[in-house]
Amino acid sequence: MCGILGVLGKIDAQEALAESQKLSHRGPDQSDFYQSASGAILCHERLSIMDPGHGKQPLPGPEGLHVIHNGEIYNYSELEKKYFSDRKFHSTSDSEVIPHMYEMFGPKCVDMLDGVFAFIILDEREDEVKFFVARDPIGVKPLYYGEDRENRMWFASESKSLMAHCIDIKEFPTGHYYTKETGFIKYYEPKWAQKEQKLGPEKIKDSLEAAVRKRLMSDVPLGVLLSGGLDSSLVTSIVAREMKKIGKKVMSFSVGLAKGSKDLELARKVAEFCGTDHHEVIFTPEQGYEVIKQLIWKAETYDVTTIRAATPMYIMSKYIAKQGVKVVLSGEGADEIFGGYLYFHNAPSVKDFHDECVRRVKRLHTSDVLRADRATMGASVEARVPFLDKEFLEVAMGLDAQYKFSGGKVIEKKVLREAFDDKKDPYLPDEILWRQKEQFSDGVGYTWVDTLKEIAEKIITDEEFASSEILYPHNTPSTKEAYMYRKIFSELFTHKDSDRLVHKWLPRWQEYDLDPSGRANAVHKVSYHEVDKVKDYEAKSGKEDLSLKEDHYDYSKAL
């Protein structure tokens, strides 16, 4: 993983490098660039994962081609053996196969790459230097573009590297490639996005296990993010089984508050069940609030849901990086694919349910995968998301929606739970396999979100909040908490397009106020609807004070 920046047009190398270095958190291991005789440039900030000793980028390909790549190509070895057995590559990096595939197949190569990617190929084979730019099907890896006043095209992993130069900044569309001649071309058109496929659930288990296995590819230490929820626990269980085959233990990581964190409690049970080398990161709401400005700069967002969830994830990722772990597997995407958020219980029909799943998956690059990428890469850690494997998506998104539909009567993601409900060789304890969905920002401890609201009430005056619509006509903040984040964001991101690059995560069919928390749904076991029930839960869960335990990492020591 890394940060990439490219400029098509003549530019001073130091000018481009200054912008590339704003991405150094994405790749602190190595920094380099390649500039063509025409002045076009590729810059790269590297987090060394595959072939750390020889995979430095920009990488040369066949004569006249250079590439910079953010992501992982999981089938690179198969492609090399199938098409390039007679060629000598410079490295064993997965990235090097990209320009060779481009030379042989042209733009069609992008649909042959199994992985996640944002890459730029600089093509000097003709008189006019060209760029070929592409982004993966779901947008797991970020990419932005813009044009400056000298008509140079800029591309970068994060918009902060474009703000000082580009007149307009836009997000590079997912599942597209770009050339100057063709403009943007959509190459990813899955059947499930066009028409419901009505498949059965038979292949779910095997397909997910295969997606996890291919993401164990790494030349550096690898771990798993474990919240104690269904999705991350399934991934952890599969990884642990694979590691056991080669006599190894995987490191697992959880984060939460010292009191009242259901995630920490249940993640510990999963770790014990699966036999992982488990680590807990403990923080206080006040410590979380202290890093929010830093998080907003890394994540480039003011969305309430994203900030609530990304902050604990960022805190955990900083700890993970200190342990020497550079790669983690995570459970993002399952709730969108299977309709796991509690508001899906309110879907008026099976068709509405399915359409919302499709909409959510298409928008993942604006929400959960954005949060996972920025919160982890903000601390120089790569997150891999097996639920968003292209082949698994064909299976899971092709399911007859009847298998997924909950409608307030059936537990969410039942079809996924049943696929791994193996009584002879259980993947998880029943209390985890059948645990109700808990949004990550709630699972770390309800006091986290509640404290953020309290802080916002104290620091944002009624007069300030009354000016919301005037100051922020686009995505106007609807609560003081949202206003607090928007105010910080606006101080950091001053480009005219910055606020429009952010998408708000909002539930549908939700019957309780403006809060995006899962607790706003009546089906939640400790819903906002039942205040006495919430108080009773907090009283019981607060009995265990994790700050007194010795087997966890206290984040306050790192501040």
PDB file of C-alpha atoms in Angstrom, residues 222-354:
ATOM      1  CA  LEU A 222       0.017  -9.735   9.192  1.00  0.00           C
ATOM      2  CA  GLY A 223      -2.850  -9.459  11.710  1.00  0.00           C
ATOM      3  CA  VAL A 224      -6.641  -9.242  11.977  1.00  0.00           C
ATOM      4  CA  LEU A 225      -8.979  -6.563  13.293  1.00  0.00           C
ATOM      5  CA  LEU A 226     -11.390  -8.203  15.728  1.00  0.00           C
ATOM      6  CA  SER A 227     -14.395  -6.320  17.080  1.00  0.00           C
ATOM      7  CA  GLY A 228     -16.255  -9.349  18.419  1.00  0.00           C
ATOM      8  CA  GLY A 229     -19.012  -8.826  15.868  1.00  0.00           C
ATOM      9  CA  LEU A 230     -20.007 -11.455  13.329  1.00  0.00           C
ATOM     10  CA  ASP A 231     -18.050 -10.183  10.317  1.00  0.00           C
ATOM     11  CA  SER A 232     -14.610  -9.570  11.819  1.00  0.00           C
ATOM     12  CA  SER A 233     -14.963 -12.728  13.926  1.00  0.00           C
ATOM     13  CA  LEU A 234     -15.632 -14.882  10.851  1.00  0.00           C
ATOM     14  CA  VAL A 235     -12.593 -13.413   9.111  1.00  0.00           C
ATOM     15  CA  THR A 236     -10.498 -14.021  12.238  1.00  0.00           C
ATOM     16  CA  SER A 237     -11.672 -17.612  12.493  1.00  0.00           C
ATOM     17  CA  ILE A 238     -10.801 -18.363   8.862  1.00  0.00           C
ATOM     18  CA  VAL A 239      -7.386 -16.692   9.140  1.00  0.00           C
ATOM     19  CA  ALA A 240      -6.617 -18.551  12.381  1.00  0.00           C
ATOM     20  CA  ARG A 241      -7.477 -21.877  10.719  1.00  0.00           C
ATOM     21  CA  GLU A 242      -5.203 -21.115   7.776  1.00  0.00           C
ATOM     22  CA  MET A 243      -2.336 -20.081  10.056  1.00  0.00           C
ATOM     23  CA  LYS A 244      -2.755 -23.206  12.159  1.00  0.00           C
ATOM     24  CA  LYS A 245      -2.090 -25.298   9.046  1.00  0.00           C
ATOM     25  CA  ILE A 246       1.427 -23.865   8.906  1.00  0.00           C
ATOM     26  CA  GLY A 247       1.980 -23.895  12.647  1.00  0.00           C
ATOM     27  CA  LYS A 248       1.528 -20.168  13.236  1.00  0.00           C
ATOM     28  CA  LYS A 249      -0.681 -17.903  15.333  1.00  0.00           C
ATOM     29  CA  VAL A 250      -2.199 -14.731  13.946  1.00  0.00           C
ATOM     30  CA  MET A 251      -2.184 -11.503  15.958  1.00  0.00           C
ATOM     31  CA  SER A 252      -5.658 -10.074  16.609  1.00  0.00           C
ATOM     32  CA  PHE A 253      -6.440  -6.517  17.686  1.00  0.00           C
ATOM     33  CA  SER A 254      -9.442  -4.971  19.449  1.00  0.00           C
ATOM     34  CA  VAL A 255     -10.216  -1.458  20.677  1.00  0.00           C
ATOM     35  CA  GLY A 256     -12.675  -0.105  23.215  1.00  0.00           C
ATOM     36  CA  LEU A 257     -13.346   1.947  26.310  1.00  0.00           C
ATOM     37  CA  ALA A 258     -12.222   0.769  29.739  1.00  0.00           C
ATOM     38  CA  LYS A 259     -15.858   0.414  30.855  1.00  0.00           C
ATOM     39  CA  GLY A 260     -18.888  -0.820  28.954  1.00  0.00           C
ATOM     40  CA  SER A 261     -17.227  -2.101  25.767  1.00  0.00           C
ATOM     41  CA  LYS A 262     -19.153  -5.133  24.562  1.00  0.00           C
ATOM     42  CA  ASP A 263     -16.735  -5.444  21.641  1.00  0.00           C
ATOM     43  CA  LEU A 264     -13.718  -5.949  23.902  1.00  0.00           C
ATOM     44  CA  GLU A 265     -15.530  -8.530  26.015  1.00  0.00           C
ATOM     45  CA  LEU A 266     -16.701 -10.617  23.063  1.00  0.00           C
ATOM     46  CA  ALA A 267     -13.536 -10.165  20.986  1.00  0.00           C
ATOM     47  CA  ARG A 268     -11.607 -11.690  23.886  1.00  0.00           C
ATOM     48  CA  LYS A 269     -13.880 -14.745  23.740  1.00  0.00           C
ATOM     49  CA  VAL A 270     -13.359 -15.085  19.977  1.00  0.00           C
ATOM     50  CA  ALA A 271      -9.583 -14.764  20.370  1.00  0.00           C
ATOM     51  CA  GLU A 272      -9.560 -17.486  23.013  1.00  0.00           C
ATOM     52  CA  PHE A 273     -11.795 -19.724  20.901  1.00  0.00           C
ATOM     53  CA  CYS A 274      -9.669 -19.241  17.760  1.00  0.00           C
ATOM     54  CA  GLY A 275      -6.305 -19.269  19.523  1.00  0.00           C
ATOM     55  CA  THR A 276      -5.014 -15.884  18.341  1.00  0.00           C
ATOM     56  CA  ASP A 277      -2.275 -13.774  19.890  1.00  0.00           C
ATOM     57  CA  HIS A 278      -4.703 -11.139  21.139  1.00  0.00           C
ATOM     58  CA  HIS A 279      -4.092  -7.452  21.878  1.00  0.00           C
ATOM     59  CA  GLU A 280      -6.513  -4.928  23.396  1.00  0.00           C
ATOM     60  CA  VAL A 281      -6.212  -1.170  22.997  1.00  0.00           C
ATOM     61  CA  ILE A 282      -8.026   0.875  25.646  1.00  0.00           C
ATOM     62  CA  PHE A 283      -8.867   4.565  25.271  1.00  0.00           C
ATOM     63  CA  THR A 284     -11.074   7.128  26.991  1.00  0.00           C
ATOM     64  CA  PRO A 285     -13.633   9.311  25.187  1.00  0.00           C
ATOM     65  CA  GLU A 286     -11.493  12.338  26.019  1.00  0.00           C
ATOM     66  CA  GLN A 287      -8.415  10.736  24.444  1.00  0.00           C
ATOM     67  CA  GLY A 288     -10.454   9.915  21.367  1.00  0.00           C
ATOM     68  CA  TYR A 289     -11.638  13.485  21.083  1.00  0.00           C
ATOM     69  CA  GLU A 290      -8.023  14.703  21.269  1.00  0.00           C
ATOM     70  CA  VAL A 291      -7.123  12.939  17.993  1.00  0.00           C
ATOM     71  CA  ILE A 292     -10.244  13.889  16.022  1.00  0.00           C
ATOM     72  CA  LYS A 293      -8.604  16.842  14.255  1.00  0.00           C
ATOM     73  CA  GLN A 294      -5.725  14.573  13.239  1.00  0.00           C
ATOM     74  CA  LEU A 295      -8.223  11.942  12.096  1.00  0.00           C
ATOM     75  CA  ILE A 296     -10.222  14.431  10.022  1.00  0.00           C
ATOM     76  CA  TRP A 297      -7.023  15.515   8.239  1.00  0.00           C
ATOM     77  CA  LYS A 298      -6.175  11.896   7.433  1.00  0.00           C
ATOM     78  CA  ALA A 299      -9.734  10.815   6.556  1.00  0.00           C
ATOM     79  CA  GLU A 300     -10.812  13.985   4.693  1.00  0.00           C
ATOM     80  CA  THR A 301     -14.364  13.834   6.015  1.00  0.00           C
ATOM     81  CA  TYR A 302     -16.894  15.529   8.274  1.00  0.00           C
ATOM     82  CA  ASP A 303     -19.401  12.657   8.181  1.00  0.00           C
ATOM     83  CA  VAL A 304     -20.614  11.838  11.691  1.00  0.00           C
ATOM     84  CA  THR A 305     -20.747   8.048  11.294  1.00  0.00           C
ATOM     85  CA  THR A 306     -17.310   7.894   9.677  1.00  0.00           C
ATOM     86  CA  ILE A 307     -15.628  10.005  12.356  1.00  0.00           C
ATOM     87  CA  ARG A 308     -17.255   8.115  15.217  1.00  0.00           C
ATOM     88  CA  ALA A 309     -16.002   4.788  13.853  1.00  0.00           C
ATOM     89  CA  ALA A 310     -12.717   5.908  12.296  1.00  0.00           C
ATOM     90  CA  THR A 311     -11.322   7.489  15.451  1.00  0.00           C
ATOM     91  CA  PRO A 312     -11.112   4.260  17.512  1.00  0.00           C
ATOM     92  CA  MET A 313      -9.881   2.435  14.410  1.00  0.00           C
ATOM     93  CA  TYR A 314      -7.140   5.031  13.919  1.00  0.00           C
ATOM     94  CA  ILE A 315      -6.104   4.780  17.575  1.00  0.00           C
ATOM     95  CA  MET A 316      -5.913   0.985  17.229  1.00  0.00           C
ATOM     96  CA  SER A 317      -3.970   1.236  13.960  1.00  0.00           C
ATOM     97  CA  LYS A 318      -1.318   3.416  15.568  1.00  0.00           C
ATOM     98  CA  TYR A 319      -0.786   0.696  18.157  1.00  0.00           C
ATOM     99  CA  ILE A 320      -0.728  -2.010  15.465  1.00  0.00           C
ATOM    100  CA  ALA A 321       1.980  -0.156  13.537  1.00  0.00           C
ATOM    101  CA  LYS A 322       4.116  -0.008  16.694  1.00  0.00           C
ATOM    102  CA  GLN A 323       3.941  -3.813  16.906  1.00  0.00           C
ATOM    103  CA  GLY A 324       5.573  -4.048  13.473  1.00  0.00           C
ATOM    104  CA  VAL A 325       2.376  -5.274  11.801  1.00  0.00           C
ATOM    105  CA  LYS A 326       1.758  -3.674   8.405  1.00  0.00           C
ATOM    106  CA  VAL A 327      -1.200  -5.692   7.091  1.00  0.00           C
ATOM    107  CA  VAL A 328      -4.546  -6.498   8.727  1.00  0.00           C
ATOM    108  CA  LEU A 329      -7.682  -8.223   7.498  1.00  0.00           C
ATOM    109  CA  SER A 330     -11.010  -6.628   8.357  1.00  0.00           C
ATOM    110  CA  GLY A 331     -14.737  -7.307   8.002  1.00  0.00           C
ATOM    111  CA  GLU A 332     -15.956  -4.252   6.074  1.00  0.00           C
ATOM    112  CA  GLY A 333     -18.629  -4.771   3.428  1.00  0.00           C
ATOM    113  CA  ALA A 334     -20.692  -7.577   4.960  1.00  0.00           C
ATOM    114  CA  ASP A 335     -23.425  -5.280   6.296  1.00  0.00           C
ATOM    115  CA  GLU A 336     -23.925  -3.706   2.890  1.00  0.00           C
ATOM    116  CA  ILE A 337     -23.878  -7.037   1.057  1.00  0.00           C
ATOM    117  CA  PHE A 338     -26.238  -8.886   3.414  1.00  0.00           C
ATOM    118  CA  GLY A 339     -28.366  -5.998   4.711  1.00  0.00           C
ATOM    119  CA  GLY A 340     -26.872  -6.191   8.176  1.00  0.00           C
ATOM    120  CA  TYR A 341     -27.524  -2.701   9.482  1.00  0.00           C
ATOM    121  CA  LEU A 342     -30.490  -2.665  11.841  1.00  0.00           C
ATOM    122  CA  TYR A 343     -32.409  -0.171   9.716  1.00  0.00           C
ATOM    123  CA  PHE A 344     -32.754  -2.917   7.081  1.00  0.00           C
ATOM    124  CA  HIS A 345     -35.354  -4.487   9.389  1.00  0.00           C
ATOM    125  CA  ASN A 346     -37.614  -1.602   8.395  1.00  0.00           C
ATOM    126  CA  ALA A 347     -37.412  -2.270   4.644  1.00  0.00           C
ATOM    127  CA  PRO A 348     -40.969  -2.194   3.262  1.00  0.00           C
ATOM    128  CA  SER A 349     -40.410  -5.085   0.835  1.00  0.00           C
ATOM    129  CA  VAL A 350     -37.886  -7.660  -0.367  1.00  0.00           C
ATOM    130  CA  LYS A 351     -37.257  -5.597  -3.504  1.00  0.00           C
ATOM    131  CA  ASP A 352     -36.590  -2.462  -1.465  1.00  0.00           C
ATOM    132  CA  PHE A 353     -34.235  -4.490   0.722  1.00  0.00           C
ATOM    133  CA  HIS A 354     -32.287  -5.767  -2.304  1.00  0.00           C
TER     134      HIS A 354
END
